mmCIF file of C-alpha atoms in Angstrom:
data_model
loop_
_atom_site.group_PDB
_atom_site.id
_atom_site.type_symbol
_atom_site.label_atom_id
_atom_site.label_comp_id
_atom_site.label_asym_id
_atom_site.label_seq_id
_atom_site.Cartn_x
_atom_site.Cartn_y
_atom_site.Cartn_z
ATOM 1 C CA MET A 1 -40.790 -13.932 -11.527
ATOM 2 C CA LYS A 2 -43.107 -14.420 -14.006
ATOM 3 C CA MET A 3 -42.016 -15.156 -18.236
ATOM 4 C CA VAL A 4 -43.977 -13.429 -21.005
ATOM 5 C CA GLU A 5 -44.854 -17.185 -22.906
ATOM 6 C CA GLU A 6 -43.824 -16.708 -26.442
ATOM 7 C CA LYS A 7 -47.138 -19.382 -27.915
ATOM 8 C CA GLY A 8 -49.520 -18.616 -29.989
ATOM 9 C CA SER A 9 -51.774 -16.925 -27.064
ATOM 10 C CA GLY A 10 -48.950 -15.619 -25.355
ATOM 11 C CA ARG A 11 -48.081 -12.774 -28.069
ATOM 12 C CA ASP A 12 -51.784 -11.638 -28.433
ATOM 13 C CA ALA A 13 -51.843 -11.804 -24.607
ATOM 14 C CA LEU A 14 -48.521 -9.230 -25.096
ATOM 15 C CA GLY A 15 -50.629 -7.045 -27.714
ATOM 16 C CA HIS A 16 -52.918 -7.214 -25.798
ATOM 17 C CA LYS A 17 -50.652 -6.148 -22.880
ATOM 18 C CA ILE A 18 -48.850 -3.379 -25.004
ATOM 19 C CA ASP A 19 -52.408 -1.845 -25.451
ATOM 20 C CA GLU A 20 -53.860 -1.372 -22.425
ATOM 21 C CA ILE A 21 -50.737 0.276 -21.289
ATOM 22 C CA ALA A 22 -50.381 2.508 -24.418
ATOM 23 C CA ARG A 23 -53.446 3.791 -23.444
ATOM 24 C CA LYS A 24 -53.110 4.304 -19.233
ATOM 25 C CA GLU A 25 -50.377 6.712 -20.575
ATOM 26 C CA GLY A 26 -52.894 8.665 -23.162
ATOM 27 C CA ILE A 27 -51.465 7.118 -26.479
ATOM 28 C CA GLY A 28 -52.632 4.658 -28.295
ATOM 29 C CA PHE A 29 -49.574 3.077 -30.680
ATOM 30 C CA PRO A 30 -50.494 2.091 -35.313
ATOM 31 C CA PRO A 31 -50.712 -2.064 -35.474
ATOM 32 C CA SER A 32 -46.822 -1.431 -36.374
ATOM 33 C CA LEU A 33 -45.187 -0.229 -33.579
ATOM 34 C CA VAL A 34 -47.380 -3.404 -31.629
ATOM 35 C CA THR A 35 -45.847 -5.786 -33.621
ATOM 36 C CA GLU A 36 -42.210 -5.551 -33.730
ATOM 37 C CA LEU A 37 -42.323 -3.427 -29.442
ATOM 38 C CA LYS A 38 -44.375 -7.359 -29.412
ATOM 39 C CA GLU A 39 -41.533 -8.890 -31.500
ATOM 40 C CA ARG A 40 -38.900 -7.760 -29.734
ATOM 41 C CA LEU A 41 -39.652 -7.464 -26.196
ATOM 42 C CA LEU A 42 -40.247 -11.335 -26.688
ATOM 43 C CA ARG A 43 -36.786 -12.338 -28.845
ATOM 44 C CA GLN A 44 -35.408 -10.988 -25.259
ATOM 45 C CA LYS A 45 -37.320 -12.795 -23.166
ATOM 46 C CA LEU A 46 -37.866 -10.560 -20.625
ATOM 47 C CA SER A 47 -40.336 -10.561 -17.252
ATOM 48 C CA THR A 48 -43.735 -8.959 -17.310
ATOM 49 C CA SER A 49 -42.585 -5.728 -14.385
ATOM 50 C CA GLU A 50 -39.250 -4.997 -17.487
ATOM 51 C CA THR A 51 -42.158 -5.448 -20.277
ATOM 52 C CA THR A 52 -44.332 -3.271 -18.483
ATOM 53 C CA LYS A 53 -41.594 -0.992 -17.480
ATOM 54 C CA ILE A 54 -39.964 -0.908 -22.024
ATOM 55 C CA VAL A 55 -43.641 0.260 -22.879
ATOM 56 C CA ARG A 56 -44.423 2.956 -21.186
ATOM 57 C CA GLU A 57 -41.061 4.496 -22.332
ATOM 58 C CA VAL A 58 -42.457 3.443 -25.690
ATOM 59 C CA ALA A 59 -44.823 5.081 -25.429
ATOM 60 C CA GLN A 60 -43.315 8.535 -23.820
ATOM 61 C CA ARG A 61 -41.251 8.646 -26.078
ATOM 62 C CA PHE A 62 -43.382 8.073 -29.253
ATOM 63 C CA ARG A 63 -45.677 11.702 -27.538
ATOM 64 C CA LYS A 64 -42.804 13.283 -27.049
ATOM 65 C CA ALA A 65 -42.051 11.948 -30.974
ATOM 66 C CA LEU A 66 -45.881 13.038 -31.865
ATOM 67 C CA VAL A 67 -46.241 16.129 -34.285
ATOM 68 C CA ASP A 68 -48.926 17.639 -35.881
ATOM 69 C CA PRO A 69 -50.539 16.671 -39.078
ATOM 70 C CA HIS A 70 -49.120 18.473 -42.656
ATOM 71 C CA GLU A 71 -46.373 19.801 -39.780
ATOM 72 C CA SER A 72 -42.861 20.738 -42.085
ATOM 73 C CA VAL A 73 -40.583 18.518 -40.145
ATOM 74 C CA GLY A 74 -37.983 18.117 -42.796
ATOM 75 C CA ILE A 75 -37.648 22.287 -42.682
ATOM 76 C CA VAL A 76 -37.856 22.028 -38.807
ATOM 77 C CA ALA A 77 -35.277 20.126 -38.287
ATOM 78 C CA ALA A 78 -32.635 21.696 -40.691
ATOM 79 C CA GLN A 79 -33.812 25.768 -39.138
ATOM 80 C CA SER A 80 -33.246 23.255 -35.996
ATOM 81 C CA ILE A 81 -30.195 22.382 -37.153
ATOM 82 C CA GLY A 82 -28.661 25.158 -38.790
ATOM 83 C CA GLU A 83 -30.000 27.944 -35.949
ATOM 84 C CA PRO A 84 -27.597 26.826 -33.459
ATOM 85 C CA GLY A 85 -24.513 25.522 -36.077
ATOM 86 C CA THR A 86 -24.348 29.197 -38.016
ATOM 87 C CA GLN A 87 -23.201 30.173 -33.439
ATOM 88 C CA MET A 88 -20.811 27.918 -33.226
ATOM 89 C CA THR A 89 -17.415 28.415 -33.546
ATOM 90 C CA LEU A 90 -15.850 27.930 -36.467
ATOM 91 C CA ARG A 91 -12.152 27.369 -35.727
ATOM 92 C CA THR A 92 -10.294 25.167 -33.210
ATOM 93 C CA PHE A 93 -10.486 27.135 -29.626
ATOM 94 C CA HIS A 94 -7.680 25.831 -26.894
ATOM 95 C CA TYR A 95 -9.192 23.372 -25.006
ATOM 96 C CA ALA A 96 -10.825 24.898 -21.801
ATOM 97 C CA GLY A 97 -8.590 25.246 -18.548
ATOM 98 C CA VAL A 98 -5.598 23.135 -21.089
ATOM 99 C CA ALA A 99 -4.066 26.088 -22.890
ATOM 100 C CA GLU A 100 -1.650 23.934 -24.142
ATOM 101 C CA MET A 101 -2.957 22.106 -25.991
ATOM 102 C CA ASN A 102 -6.089 22.743 -29.275
ATOM 103 C CA VAL A 103 -8.832 20.499 -29.197
ATOM 104 C CA THR A 104 -11.802 20.601 -32.802
ATOM 105 C CA LEU A 105 -15.325 22.186 -31.600
ATOM 106 C CA GLY A 106 -17.778 23.754 -32.620
ATOM 107 C CA LEU A 107 -19.049 23.783 -36.345
ATOM 108 C CA PRO A 108 -15.937 21.244 -38.105
ATOM 109 C CA ARG A 109 -15.942 19.414 -34.612
ATOM 110 C CA LEU A 110 -19.840 18.877 -35.593
ATOM 111 C CA ILE A 111 -18.865 18.266 -39.163
ATOM 112 C CA GLU A 112 -17.097 15.504 -38.284
ATOM 113 C CA LEU A 113 -19.830 13.315 -36.160
ATOM 114 C CA VAL A 114 -22.604 14.028 -39.199
ATOM 115 C CA ASP A 115 -19.835 12.718 -41.371
ATOM 116 C CA ALA A 116 -18.967 10.272 -38.907
ATOM 117 C CA ARG A 117 -14.755 10.000 -39.374
ATOM 118 C CA ARG A 118 -12.390 7.995 -38.667
ATOM 119 C CA VAL A 119 -10.196 10.083 -37.458
ATOM 120 C CA PRO A 120 -10.647 13.281 -35.708
ATOM 121 C CA SER A 121 -8.987 16.278 -36.602
ATOM 122 C CA THR A 122 -7.199 16.680 -33.657
ATOM 123 C CA PRO A 123 -8.403 13.074 -31.327
ATOM 124 C CA MET A 124 -7.939 13.124 -27.041
ATOM 125 C CA MET A 125 -8.499 11.751 -24.506
ATOM 126 C CA THR A 126 -9.437 12.135 -21.013
ATOM 127 C CA VAL A 127 -8.155 10.012 -18.619
ATOM 128 C CA TYR A 128 -8.754 9.706 -15.336
ATOM 129 C CA VAL A 129 -6.875 6.657 -12.960
ATOM 130 C CA ASP A 130 -8.435 4.821 -9.713
ATOM 131 C CA PRO A 131 -9.795 6.428 -6.858
ATOM 132 C CA LYS A 132 -7.020 5.179 -4.348
ATOM 133 C CA LEU A 133 -3.920 7.142 -6.347
ATOM 134 C CA ARG A 134 -5.548 9.929 -8.601
ATOM 135 C CA SER A 135 -4.408 12.361 -5.927
ATOM 136 C CA ASN A 136 -1.015 11.302 -5.267
ATOM 137 C CA ARG A 137 0.062 13.956 -8.217
ATOM 138 C CA GLU A 138 3.644 11.466 -8.891
ATOM 139 C CA ALA A 139 1.778 8.160 -9.191
ATOM 140 C CA VAL A 140 -0.786 10.387 -11.576
ATOM 141 C CA GLN A 141 2.739 12.028 -13.351
ATOM 142 C CA GLU A 142 3.964 8.003 -14.243
ATOM 143 C CA ILE A 143 0.581 6.760 -15.514
ATOM 144 C CA ALA A 144 1.370 9.373 -17.588
ATOM 145 C CA LEU A 145 4.799 9.030 -18.433
ATOM 146 C CA ARG A 146 3.776 5.235 -19.379
ATOM 147 C CA ILE A 147 1.183 7.272 -21.917
ATOM 148 C CA GLU A 148 2.938 9.236 -24.262
ATOM 149 C CA VAL A 149 5.318 8.160 -26.833
ATOM 150 C CA THR A 150 8.517 8.950 -25.695
ATOM 151 C CA THR A 151 10.893 8.341 -28.876
ATOM 152 C CA LEU A 152 14.878 9.145 -28.884
ATOM 153 C CA PRO A 153 15.861 12.686 -29.344
ATOM 154 C CA ASP A 154 12.992 13.305 -26.277
ATOM 155 C CA VAL A 155 16.383 11.287 -24.285
ATOM 156 C CA ALA A 156 19.737 11.427 -26.377
ATOM 157 C CA SER A 157 21.202 13.711 -28.861
ATOM 158 C CA VAL A 158 21.454 11.719 -31.856
ATOM 159 C CA GLY A 159 24.925 12.633 -34.082
ATOM 160 C CA THR A 160 26.087 11.149 -37.012
ATOM 161 C CA VAL A 161 30.634 10.560 -37.747
ATOM 162 C CA VAL A 162 31.095 11.079 -40.725
ATOM 163 C CA GLU A 163 34.766 9.704 -41.370
ATOM 164 C CA GLU A 164 33.922 6.819 -39.076
ATOM 165 C CA LEU A 165 30.037 5.985 -40.989
ATOM 166 C CA LYS A 166 28.361 5.721 -37.369
ATOM 167 C CA VAL A 167 25.776 7.175 -35.262
ATOM 168 C CA VAL A 168 26.231 8.051 -32.617
ATOM 169 C CA ILE A 169 23.627 7.300 -28.742
ATOM 170 C CA SER A 170 23.957 10.698 -25.945
ATOM 171 C CA PRO A 171 21.866 10.326 -23.340
ATOM 172 C CA GLN A 172 20.642 12.759 -21.610
ATOM 173 C CA GLY A 173 20.543 11.738 -18.038
ATOM 174 C CA PRO A 174 18.717 14.512 -16.880
ATOM 175 C CA LEU A 175 15.812 13.388 -19.466
ATOM 176 C CA LEU A 176 16.462 9.515 -18.368
ATOM 177 C CA HIS A 177 15.070 10.961 -14.968
ATOM 178 C CA THR A 178 12.122 13.037 -16.590
ATOM 179 C CA ARG A 179 10.492 10.126 -19.362
ATOM 180 C CA GLY A 180 11.224 7.756 -16.290
ATOM 181 C CA VAL A 181 13.544 5.745 -19.081
ATOM 182 C CA LYS A 182 16.969 3.672 -17.856
ATOM 183 C CA ARG A 183 19.932 3.974 -21.011
ATOM 184 C CA ALA A 184 19.390 -0.245 -21.405
ATOM 185 C CA ASP A 185 15.760 0.972 -22.551
ATOM 186 C CA ILE A 186 17.184 2.409 -25.285
ATOM 187 C CA GLU A 187 19.029 -0.377 -26.174
ATOM 188 C CA ALA A 188 16.750 -2.951 -26.727
ATOM 189 C CA ALA A 189 13.692 -0.804 -28.098
ATOM 190 C CA LEU A 190 17.460 -0.023 -30.819
ATOM 191 C CA ALA A 191 18.036 -4.244 -31.140
ATOM 192 C CA GLU A 192 14.366 -4.260 -31.612
ATOM 193 C CA ASN A 193 13.370 -2.222 -34.730
ATOM 194 C CA LEU A 194 16.707 -1.578 -37.189
ATOM 195 C CA ASP A 195 17.677 -4.218 -38.927
ATOM 196 C CA SER A 196 19.664 -6.208 -37.592
ATOM 197 C CA ARG A 197 21.384 -7.647 -40.550
ATOM 198 C CA MET A 198 21.842 -3.543 -41.718
ATOM 199 C CA PHE A 199 23.323 -2.022 -39.032
ATOM 200 C CA GLU A 200 25.506 -3.126 -35.808
ATOM 201 C CA ILE A 201 24.875 -1.950 -31.967
ATOM 202 C CA ARG A 202 27.844 -1.548 -29.835
ATOM 203 C CA PRO A 203 28.688 0.061 -26.696
ATOM 204 C CA GLY A 204 30.551 3.560 -27.138
ATOM 205 C CA SER A 205 32.179 6.113 -25.231
ATOM 206 C CA GLY A 206 31.765 7.528 -21.013
ATOM 207 C CA GLY A 207 30.019 5.027 -18.667
ATOM 208 C CA GLY A 208 26.929 4.344 -16.377
ATOM 209 C CA GLU A 209 23.563 5.444 -17.744
ATOM 210 C CA THR A 210 24.889 7.899 -19.652
ATOM 211 C CA ARG A 211 26.922 6.048 -21.807
ATOM 212 C CA SER A 212 27.018 5.998 -25.360
ATOM 213 C CA LEU A 213 25.444 3.930 -27.830
ATOM 214 C CA GLU A 214 26.692 3.919 -31.307
ATOM 215 C CA ILE A 215 25.398 2.206 -34.669
ATOM 216 C CA HIS A 216 27.883 1.006 -37.386
ATOM 217 C CA LEU A 217 26.952 -0.282 -41.014
ATOM 218 C CA HIS A 218 27.294 -3.864 -41.151
ATOM 219 C CA ASP A 219 29.666 -4.915 -44.098
ATOM 220 C CA ARG A 220 28.386 -8.635 -45.087
ATOM 221 C CA GLY A 221 29.129 -10.376 -48.014
ATOM 222 C CA THR A 222 26.812 -10.242 -51.314
ATOM 223 C CA ALA A 223 25.842 -13.134 -50.644
ATOM 224 C CA THR A 224 23.163 -12.936 -48.124
ATOM 225 C CA LYS A 225 22.754 -9.251 -49.093
ATOM 226 C CA THR A 226 19.316 -7.630 -49.610
ATOM 227 C CA LYS A 227 17.618 -5.628 -51.928
ATOM 228 C CA LYS A 228 17.786 -2.803 -50.249
ATOM 229 C CA GLU A 229 21.218 -2.974 -48.842
ATOM 230 C CA GLU A 230 22.476 -3.739 -52.528
ATOM 231 C CA ALA A 231 20.504 -0.510 -53.839
ATOM 232 C CA VAL A 232 22.506 1.395 -50.536
ATOM 233 C CA GLU A 233 25.743 -0.355 -51.143
ATOM 234 C CA GLU A 234 27.182 2.089 -53.326
ATOM 235 C CA MET A 235 25.981 5.364 -51.437
ATOM 236 C CA PRO A 236 27.594 4.140 -47.708
ATOM 237 C CA PHE A 237 26.113 8.568 -46.248
ATOM 238 C CA LYS A 238 23.145 7.531 -47.671
ATOM 239 C CA LYS A 239 23.040 4.201 -45.347
ATOM 240 C CA LEU A 240 24.388 5.965 -42.517
ATOM 241 C CA LEU A 241 20.825 8.977 -43.020
ATOM 242 C CA LEU A 242 19.296 6.214 -43.113
ATOM 243 C CA ALA A 243 20.194 4.519 -39.868
ATOM 244 C CA SER A 244 19.954 8.320 -38.003
ATOM 245 C CA GLU A 245 16.546 9.034 -39.581
ATOM 246 C CA GLU A 246 15.469 5.294 -37.953
ATOM 247 C CA ALA A 247 17.689 5.593 -34.926
ATOM 248 C CA LYS A 248 15.489 8.934 -34.070
ATOM 249 C CA ALA A 249 12.133 7.137 -34.717
ATOM 250 C CA VAL A 250 12.492 4.220 -32.459
ATOM 251 C CA ARG A 251 9.583 4.416 -29.663
ATOM 252 C CA ILE A 252 11.240 3.336 -26.562
ATOM 253 C CA LYS A 253 7.840 3.504 -24.304
ATOM 254 C CA GLY A 254 4.469 4.722 -24.478
ATOM 255 C CA VAL A 255 1.145 4.325 -26.466
ATOM 256 C CA THR A 256 0.815 4.430 -29.618
ATOM 257 C CA GLY A 257 -0.651 7.541 -31.248
ATOM 258 C CA ILE A 258 0.212 9.680 -28.187
ATOM 259 C CA LYS A 259 2.326 12.461 -28.764
ATOM 260 C CA ARG A 260 1.373 14.667 -25.521
ATOM 261 C CA ALA A 261 0.005 14.056 -21.855
ATOM 262 C CA LEU A 262 -0.539 16.541 -19.793
ATOM 263 C CA ILE A 263 -2.118 16.781 -15.737
ATOM 264 C CA ARG A 264 -4.485 18.515 -14.200
ATOM 265 C CA LYS A 265 -5.745 18.904 -11.525
ATOM 266 C CA GLU A 266 -10.095 19.214 -11.940
ATOM 267 C CA LYS A 267 -11.177 19.235 -7.962
ATOM 268 C CA GLU A 268 -10.060 17.034 -5.580
ATOM 269 C CA GLU A 269 -8.107 14.770 -8.482
ATOM 270 C CA TYR A 270 -4.989 14.735 -11.099
ATOM 271 C CA VAL A 271 -7.041 14.407 -14.463
ATOM 272 C CA ILE A 272 -4.650 12.585 -17.728
ATOM 273 C CA TYR A 273 -5.369 14.569 -21.050
ATOM 274 C CA THR A 274 -3.844 13.541 -24.027
ATOM 275 C CA GLU A 275 -3.141 14.383 -27.251
ATOM 276 C CA GLY A 276 -4.042 11.956 -29.717
ATOM 277 C CA SER A 277 -5.781 8.955 -28.758
ATOM 278 C CA ASN A 278 -5.346 4.409 -28.142
ATOM 279 C CA LEU A 279 -8.156 4.132 -26.051
ATOM 280 C CA ASP A 280 -6.847 0.211 -26.230
ATOM 281 C CA GLY A 281 -4.084 1.061 -25.240
ATOM 282 C CA VAL A 282 -4.663 3.740 -22.502
ATOM 283 C CA LEU A 283 -7.153 1.135 -20.771
ATOM 284 C CA GLU A 284 -4.214 -1.572 -20.899
ATOM 285 C CA ILE A 285 -2.708 1.015 -18.976
ATOM 286 C CA PRO A 286 -2.300 0.211 -14.798
ATOM 287 C CA GLY A 287 -3.766 2.155 -12.445
ATOM 288 C CA VAL A 288 -6.223 3.758 -15.428
ATOM 289 C CA ASP A 289 -9.779 3.813 -14.762
ATOM 290 C CA ALA A 290 -11.636 2.847 -17.352
ATOM 291 C CA ALA A 291 -15.293 3.053 -15.923
ATOM 292 C CA ARG A 292 -14.489 6.518 -16.396
ATOM 293 C CA THR A 293 -11.789 7.378 -19.481
ATOM 294 C CA THR A 294 -12.895 9.162 -22.258
ATOM 295 C CA THR A 295 -11.817 9.484 -25.589
ATOM 296 C CA ASN A 296 -13.250 12.115 -28.796
ATOM 297 C CA SER A 297 -12.643 9.156 -31.064
ATOM 298 C CA VAL A 298 -16.211 7.987 -32.027
ATOM 299 C CA PHE A 299 -14.629 5.067 -33.703
ATOM 300 C CA GLU A 300 -12.530 3.400 -31.044
ATOM 301 C CA ILE A 301 -15.227 3.312 -28.492
ATOM 302 C CA TYR A 302 -17.424 1.540 -31.437
ATOM 303 C CA ARG A 303 -14.902 -0.960 -31.854
#
């Protein structure tokens, strides 16, 4: 395969070749374009056939970009985007086919793209699964459960016993089954997220997967207390409220940022639509088709 030379004679020959290809396409390139194109092609070390193909593509695009002298290109460009923009929807519509999910469309979405906003007002993803799983709803449902964030209130009731200064967490059997969560997952998530210097997790009443968990306030000496603990030492009820709120915010499973994951059948396969977006996190889930999965967050794609 013959490669384009980078020496002086090669540069001149490439410039003549670019002009020759452009003339065959019925276009005359300005000298500045020939120079820039020549420099870029030499840096890429392309073959002769690849160079010819690229120059032809540039010639075709150059032809489409030509305008008549004194044409008001600024006004035409403004009208070209303004007129269809006024016809676009001025509010958030339901996403087509998924009535439970709202996605910004129309003019608001266009403004987001033009402004290059880092986070869309209604981030969402369309998640496709691997070919061997895409027609199996149960397998797709399992993937959706791994993607959707599950917090403690989703699988258990959280209450406080003021007299005993403790928070009682009661796992709900049907919810555990629906979300694919075990009691051990709840206990591990609490241990990981709650400050062990302030709270102590103990087993409660009941048995099996629905046995309750209790969060008790730690009673330790003043020598090892933090400023945060000292601030609430004389206010145990405030500390109890803090324990309850922190427990409710604990994430047991799922990808950060994905609030919901809905399944819809598209022709011969099941597709997952998410409320929220985290492209990196979702692509790490086994069974997700990375080649087809999309997000409406431009910056996540850029990263």
